[in-house]
Amino acid sequence: MNWDWNAVADFMPHFWDGLLVTLEILVLGSLISFVLGLVWALLTRLPSRWVRWPVGAVTEFVRNTPLLVQLFFLFYVLPEWGLTFSALTTGVVGIGLHYSTYTMQVYRAGIDAVPAGQWEAATALNLPRQRTWTAVILPQAVRRVVPALGNYVISMLKDTPLLMAITVLEMLGEARLFSQQNFHFTEPLTVIGVAFVVISYLASLLLRTLERRLVP
């Protein structure tokens, strides 16, 4: 195998562009999945079955269909109904929505893990239901699920190359385009492979730090 450092140097400007897009997708997608997942989890605990059942049906459908199919639907089908978004916006929303159905289950497990005595203590103190959730239950539940949420962040990072299918030029998209134009495949693919490993490792270190600080 012939390794060409000049090809690496030529690829680096494209790599940085792709890296910024990948990180943007990861950060925004994670925020959407964390917030929306918590919303799903709280809605499924409402007493009204007219809320719980539709939410459960939608989240199960999203969770059990491939992310790539959902991206194609958002990018190619919605414009036929008059809803058109940029490829990057579609990718961020798609990946955030998809992973929100997984984080919902994580939040649900965290809420169920809060000891029953905490609910009883809040009731004994006559705390309003909203105050019980925001001040007692959710802070404990979120601390317990930090490690699991972190795993989904890393999974989301590894799924960002799927957005190349809807023309988003993240790291793999930039590498593929560069390779086709310059007939160098080994160098750009190796660079992004190393980048994914490094980013995943740094994310793991950050998550361990958060876990030590937050998990009781």
Tab-separated table of C-alpha atoms in Angstrom:
chain	number	residue	atom	x	y	z
A	1	MET	CA	0.000	0.000	0.000
A	2	ASN	CA	1.322	3.445	-0.955
A	3	TRP	CA	0.565	6.146	1.582
A	4	ASP	CA	0.523	9.664	0.144
A	5	TRP	CA	0.991	12.410	2.711
A	6	ASN	CA	0.289	15.016	0.043
A	7	ALA	CA	-3.185	13.522	-0.367
A	8	VAL	CA	-3.682	13.836	3.402
A	9	ALA	CA	-2.624	17.506	3.293
A	10	ASP	CA	-4.992	18.161	0.380
A	11	PHE	CA	-7.846	16.453	2.173
A	12	MET	CA	-7.493	18.267	5.524
A	13	PRO	CA	-9.448	21.440	4.542
A	14	HIS	CA	-12.322	19.197	3.463
A	15	PHE	CA	-11.954	17.179	6.657
A	16	TRP	CA	-12.324	20.255	8.880
A	17	ASP	CA	-15.460	21.283	6.976
A	18	GLY	CA	-16.909	17.810	7.450
A	19	LEU	CA	-15.889	17.700	11.113
A	20	LEU	CA	-17.719	20.954	11.870
A	21	VAL	CA	-20.874	19.617	10.214
A	22	THR	CA	-20.585	16.314	12.106
A	23	LEU	CA	-20.202	18.086	15.455
A	24	GLU	CA	-23.099	20.412	14.641
A	25	ILE	CA	-25.318	17.420	13.871
A	26	LEU	CA	-24.171	15.646	17.031
A	27	VAL	CA	-24.735	18.582	19.390
A	28	LEU	CA	-28.079	19.711	17.980
A	29	GLY	CA	-29.327	16.162	17.472
A	30	SER	CA	-28.398	15.270	21.061
A	31	LEU	CA	-30.234	18.305	22.431
A	32	ILE	CA	-33.362	17.417	20.447
A	33	SER	CA	-33.234	13.773	21.511
A	34	PHE	CA	-32.690	14.615	25.202
A	35	VAL	CA	-35.448	17.230	25.413
A	36	LEU	CA	-37.969	15.421	23.221
A	37	GLY	CA	-37.239	12.098	24.906
A	38	LEU	CA	-38.069	13.626	28.282
A	39	VAL	CA	-41.277	15.074	26.854
A	40	TRP	CA	-42.282	11.648	25.487
A	41	ALA	CA	-41.512	10.028	28.851
A	42	LEU	CA	-43.634	12.529	30.780
A	43	LEU	CA	-46.536	12.305	28.320
A	44	THR	CA	-46.653	8.521	28.662
A	45	ARG	CA	-47.174	8.947	32.418
A	46	LEU	CA	-50.235	11.158	32.090
A	47	PRO	CA	-53.474	9.613	33.365
A	48	SER	CA	-55.311	10.226	30.068
A	49	ARG	CA	-55.064	7.257	27.721
A	50	TRP	CA	-55.981	9.580	24.839
A	51	VAL	CA	-52.516	11.070	25.280
A	52	ARG	CA	-50.582	7.987	26.350
A	53	TRP	CA	-51.716	5.699	23.526
A	54	PRO	CA	-50.974	8.021	20.575
A	55	VAL	CA	-47.583	8.958	22.054
A	56	GLY	CA	-46.767	5.302	22.619
A	57	ALA	CA	-47.818	4.371	19.082
A	58	VAL	CA	-45.778	7.153	17.462
A	59	THR	CA	-42.629	6.476	19.463
A	60	GLU	CA	-42.820	2.731	18.848
A	61	PHE	CA	-43.234	3.319	15.122
A	62	VAL	CA	-40.229	5.656	15.000
A	63	ARG	CA	-38.094	3.384	17.157
A	64	ASN	CA	-38.839	0.292	15.070
A	65	THR	CA	-38.237	1.757	11.616
A	66	PRO	CA	-34.728	2.360	10.207
A	67	LEU	CA	-33.235	5.813	10.575
A	68	LEU	CA	-32.357	5.859	6.879
A	69	VAL	CA	-35.989	5.309	5.887
A	70	GLN	CA	-37.037	8.170	8.154
A	71	LEU	CA	-34.405	10.470	6.642
A	72	PHE	CA	-35.594	9.648	3.114
A	73	PHE	CA	-39.189	10.303	4.164
A	74	LEU	CA	-38.363	13.687	5.707
A	75	PHE	CA	-36.154	14.782	2.817
A	76	TYR	CA	-37.995	13.430	-0.219
A	77	VAL	CA	-41.630	12.895	0.821
A	78	LEU	CA	-42.404	15.965	2.958
A	79	PRO	CA	-41.572	18.387	0.089
A	80	GLU	CA	-44.425	16.779	-1.859
A	81	TRP	CA	-46.695	17.969	0.962
A	82	GLY	CA	-45.243	21.479	0.883
A	83	LEU	CA	-42.769	21.057	3.757
A	84	THR	CA	-39.239	21.683	2.538
A	85	PHE	CA	-36.160	21.963	4.752
A	86	SER	CA	-32.452	22.073	4.071
A	87	ALA	CA	-30.550	18.785	4.062
A	88	LEU	CA	-28.718	19.702	7.279
A	89	THR	CA	-31.925	20.715	9.096
A	90	THR	CA	-33.624	17.526	7.937
A	91	GLY	CA	-30.683	15.439	9.146
A	92	VAL	CA	-30.551	17.089	12.563
A	93	VAL	CA	-34.310	16.778	13.104
A	94	GLY	CA	-34.367	13.226	11.778
A	95	ILE	CA	-31.553	11.914	13.940
A	96	GLY	CA	-32.804	13.821	16.996
A	97	LEU	CA	-36.349	12.504	16.567
A	98	HIS	CA	-35.134	8.955	16.010
A	99	TYR	CA	-32.961	8.870	19.118
A	100	SER	CA	-35.577	10.625	21.253
A	101	THR	CA	-37.554	7.380	21.210
A	102	TYR	CA	-34.576	5.623	22.786
A	103	THR	CA	-33.852	8.322	25.361
A	104	MET	CA	-37.547	8.191	26.285
A	105	GLN	CA	-37.040	4.625	27.495
A	106	VAL	CA	-33.940	5.680	29.405
A	107	TYR	CA	-35.840	8.460	31.182
A	108	ARG	CA	-38.703	6.080	31.902
A	109	ALA	CA	-36.327	3.640	33.572
A	110	GLY	CA	-34.738	6.469	35.556
A	111	ILE	CA	-38.107	7.706	36.802
A	112	ASP	CA	-39.176	4.188	37.771
A	113	ALA	CA	-35.905	3.773	39.685
A	114	VAL	CA	-36.648	6.689	42.007
A	115	PRO	CA	-37.591	5.129	45.380
A	116	ALA	CA	-41.266	5.178	46.257
A	117	GLY	CA	-40.353	6.911	49.506
A	118	GLN	CA	-39.486	10.054	47.548
A	119	TRP	CA	-43.023	10.231	46.187
A	120	GLU	CA	-44.431	9.596	49.652
A	121	ALA	CA	-42.256	12.291	51.196
A	122	ALA	CA	-43.371	14.824	48.594
A	123	THR	CA	-46.992	13.912	49.274
A	124	ALA	CA	-46.458	14.235	53.021
A	125	LEU	CA	-44.991	17.713	52.496
A	126	ASN	CA	-48.050	18.590	50.397
A	127	LEU	CA	-45.901	19.615	47.456
A	128	PRO	CA	-47.793	20.446	44.257
A	129	ARG	CA	-47.477	17.781	41.569
A	130	GLN	CA	-45.455	20.048	39.301
A	131	ARG	CA	-43.080	20.893	42.146
A	132	THR	CA	-42.718	17.197	42.994
A	133	TRP	CA	-41.608	16.453	39.450
A	134	THR	CA	-39.244	19.389	38.982
A	135	ALA	CA	-37.660	19.474	42.445
A	136	VAL	CA	-37.732	15.849	43.608
A	137	ILE	CA	-38.247	13.232	40.910
A	138	LEU	CA	-36.594	14.523	37.743
A	139	PRO	CA	-33.291	15.638	39.332
A	140	GLN	CA	-32.825	12.152	40.790
A	141	ALA	CA	-33.976	10.372	37.630
A	142	VAL	CA	-31.710	12.350	35.286
A	143	ARG	CA	-28.635	11.751	37.442
A	144	ARG	CA	-29.247	8.021	37.286
A	145	VAL	CA	-29.485	7.867	33.484
A	146	VAL	CA	-26.438	9.938	32.507
A	147	PRO	CA	-24.353	6.864	31.521
A	148	ALA	CA	-27.115	5.470	29.303
A	149	LEU	CA	-27.722	8.839	27.644
A	150	GLY	CA	-24.007	9.091	26.970
A	151	ASN	CA	-24.025	5.782	25.138
A	152	TYR	CA	-26.673	7.130	22.772
A	153	VAL	CA	-24.570	10.217	22.070
A	154	ILE	CA	-21.762	7.968	20.860
A	155	SER	CA	-24.221	5.877	18.834
A	156	MET	CA	-25.575	9.063	17.291
A	157	LEU	CA	-22.052	10.102	16.322
A	158	LYS	CA	-21.532	6.818	14.499
A	159	ASP	CA	-24.857	7.238	12.677
A	160	THR	CA	-24.052	10.704	11.295
A	161	PRO	CA	-22.598	9.198	8.065
A	162	LEU	CA	-26.143	8.076	7.182
A	163	LEU	CA	-26.935	11.721	6.497
A	164	MET	CA	-24.693	11.497	3.453
A	165	ALA	CA	-27.651	9.731	1.798
A	166	ILE	CA	-29.593	13.034	1.843
A	167	THR	CA	-26.611	15.064	0.541
A	168	VAL	CA	-25.259	16.258	3.905
A	169	LEU	CA	-21.479	16.535	3.578
A	170	GLU	CA	-20.299	15.448	7.016
A	171	MET	CA	-16.927	13.733	7.447
A	172	LEU	CA	-17.668	10.637	5.384
A	173	GLY	CA	-19.419	12.683	2.721
A	174	GLU	CA	-16.391	14.953	2.370
A	175	ALA	CA	-14.066	11.935	2.229
A	176	ARG	CA	-16.182	10.236	-0.430
A	177	LEU	CA	-16.349	13.373	-2.563
A	178	PHE	CA	-12.595	13.973	-2.252
A	179	SER	CA	-11.827	10.346	-3.120
A	180	GLN	CA	-13.978	10.414	-6.232
A	181	GLN	CA	-12.372	13.619	-7.441
A	182	ASN	CA	-8.755	12.728	-6.645
A	183	PHE	CA	-8.733	8.907	-6.794
A	184	HIS	CA	-7.278	8.652	-3.274
A	185	PHE	CA	-9.406	6.454	-1.015
A	186	THR	CA	-7.052	5.103	1.656
A	187	GLU	CA	-5.904	8.420	3.091
A	188	PRO	CA	-9.236	10.257	3.567
A	189	LEU	CA	-11.055	7.173	4.869
A	190	THR	CA	-8.232	6.467	7.323
A	191	VAL	CA	-8.286	10.061	8.549
A	192	ILE	CA	-12.013	10.033	9.269
A	193	GLY	CA	-11.773	6.577	10.846
A	194	VAL	CA	-9.188	7.898	13.294
A	195	ALA	CA	-11.319	11.008	13.851
A	196	PHE	CA	-14.353	8.925	14.842
A	197	VAL	CA	-12.230	6.955	17.312
A	198	VAL	CA	-10.764	10.114	18.851
A	199	ILE	CA	-14.111	11.895	19.126
A	200	SER	CA	-15.759	8.819	20.660
A	201	TYR	CA	-12.912	8.473	23.166
A	202	LEU	CA	-13.088	12.149	24.169
A	203	ALA	CA	-16.857	11.870	24.518
A	204	SER	CA	-16.400	8.819	26.751
A	205	LEU	CA	-13.994	10.729	28.981
A	206	LEU	CA	-16.435	13.619	29.255
A	207	LEU	CA	-19.269	11.271	30.104
A	208	ARG	CA	-17.229	9.543	32.802
A	209	THR	CA	-16.488	12.943	34.330
A	210	LEU	CA	-20.170	13.862	34.301
A	211	GLU	CA	-21.046	10.467	35.735
A	212	ARG	CA	-18.657	10.920	38.670
A	213	ARG	CA	-20.086	14.360	39.376
A	214	LEU	CA	-23.774	13.629	38.927
A	215	VAL	CA	-24.463	9.976	39.671
A	216	PRO	CA	-25.058	9.375	43.394
